[in-house]
């Protein structure tokens, strides 16, 4: 038994703490530390944090960011952005009775060759009719396609997390029917420049109405 304990202690000793940095688009801000006995084992590891933690802004705690470690140098692990998502509780809090939530799924190619899936949600003041829902969803799609196609990945993510893309959709869509709020609830990097995206089922856009 003593030998087993000693071996476990020895294995633990060879592990090392690595400082994890956010991608350059987030200022290489430290996001924590992770433990590994081989730096190669860190590659591909996914790190999740919140925009609030990165910016020290508590109001941004409802925005989750996902990074993947893609390089290690010394005791520092570097990451790339792979997606973001609004917390489920926050999205639920935006749905009110006798209103509509209009979801969409838009795949767009940035100017630097990244294929990104963007999922906006529009929340109406009152329940919208079917033709209004269709029009608002199409406006969301066109705004995202026109905006993202002219900027690089860094610019797109900045537009998303700072709320500028949501505001652009809001400004155009409110002419169809009064909106209470628009959020980009989720983004996913499907493929980088030159990569072939993995086939995946695309969920149908949805509209929900609270009774």
mmCIF file with all atom_site columns, N, CA and C in Angstrom, residues 16 33 106 108 123 165 177:
data_model
loop_
_atom_site.group_PDB
_atom_site.id
_atom_site.type_symbol
_atom_site.label_atom_id
_atom_site.label_alt_id
_atom_site.label_comp_id
_atom_site.label_asym_id
_atom_site.label_entity_id
_atom_site.label_seq_id
_atom_site.pdbx_PDB_ins_code
_atom_site.Cartn_x
_atom_site.Cartn_y
_atom_site.Cartn_z
_atom_site.occupancy
_atom_site.B_iso_or_equiv
_atom_site.pdbx_formal_charge
_atom_site.auth_seq_id
_atom_site.auth_comp_id
_atom_site.auth_asym_id
_atom_site.auth_atom_id
_atom_site.pdbx_PDB_model_num
ATOM 1  N N  . UNK A 1 16  ? 2.603   19.767 -14.156 1.00 0.00 ? 16  UNK A N  1
ATOM 2  C CA . UNK A 1 16  ? 2.975   21.181 -14.105 1.00 0.00 ? 16  UNK A CA 1
ATOM 3  C C  . UNK A 1 16  ? 1.753   22.045 -14.371 1.00 0.00 ? 16  UNK A C  1
ATOM 4  N N  . UNK A 1 33  ? -5.633  28.589 -14.944 1.00 0.00 ? 33  UNK A N  1
ATOM 5  C CA . UNK A 1 33  ? -4.509  27.669 -15.046 1.00 0.00 ? 33  UNK A CA 1
ATOM 6  C C  . UNK A 1 33  ? -5.039  26.255 -15.220 1.00 0.00 ? 33  UNK A C  1
ATOM 7  N N  . UNK A 1 106 ? -27.813 30.922 -39.104 1.00 0.00 ? 106 UNK A N  1
ATOM 8  C CA . UNK A 1 106 ? -27.186 31.497 -40.297 1.00 0.00 ? 106 UNK A CA 1
ATOM 9  C C  . UNK A 1 106 ? -25.722 31.061 -40.348 1.00 0.00 ? 106 UNK A C  1
ATOM 10 N N  . UNK A 1 108 ? -22.204 31.700 -42.181 1.00 0.00 ? 108 UNK A N  1
ATOM 11 C CA . UNK A 1 108 ? -21.611 32.791 -42.940 1.00 0.00 ? 108 UNK A CA 1
ATOM 12 C C  . UNK A 1 108 ? -20.098 32.629 -43.009 1.00 0.00 ? 108 UNK A C  1
ATOM 13 N N  . UNK A 1 123 ? -36.900 39.003 -29.811 1.00 0.00 ? 123 UNK A N  1
ATOM 14 C CA . UNK A 1 123 ? -37.995 38.918 -28.834 1.00 0.00 ? 123 UNK A CA 1
ATOM 15 C C  . UNK A 1 123 ? -38.943 40.098 -29.070 1.00 0.00 ? 123 UNK A C  1
ATOM 16 N N  . UNK A 1 165 ? -23.911 43.687 -33.506 1.00 0.00 ? 165 UNK A N  1
ATOM 17 C CA . UNK A 1 165 ? -24.649 42.925 -34.508 1.00 0.00 ? 165 UNK A CA 1
ATOM 18 C C  . UNK A 1 165 ? -26.122 42.807 -34.113 1.00 0.00 ? 165 UNK A C  1
ATOM 19 N N  . UNK A 1 177 ? -42.123 44.709 -36.978 1.00 0.00 ? 177 UNK A N  1
ATOM 20 C CA . UNK A 1 177 ? -42.950 44.526 -35.784 1.00 0.00 ? 177 UNK A CA 1
ATOM 21 C C  . UNK A 1 177 ? -42.116 44.958 -34.572 1.00 0.00 ? 177 UNK A C  1
#
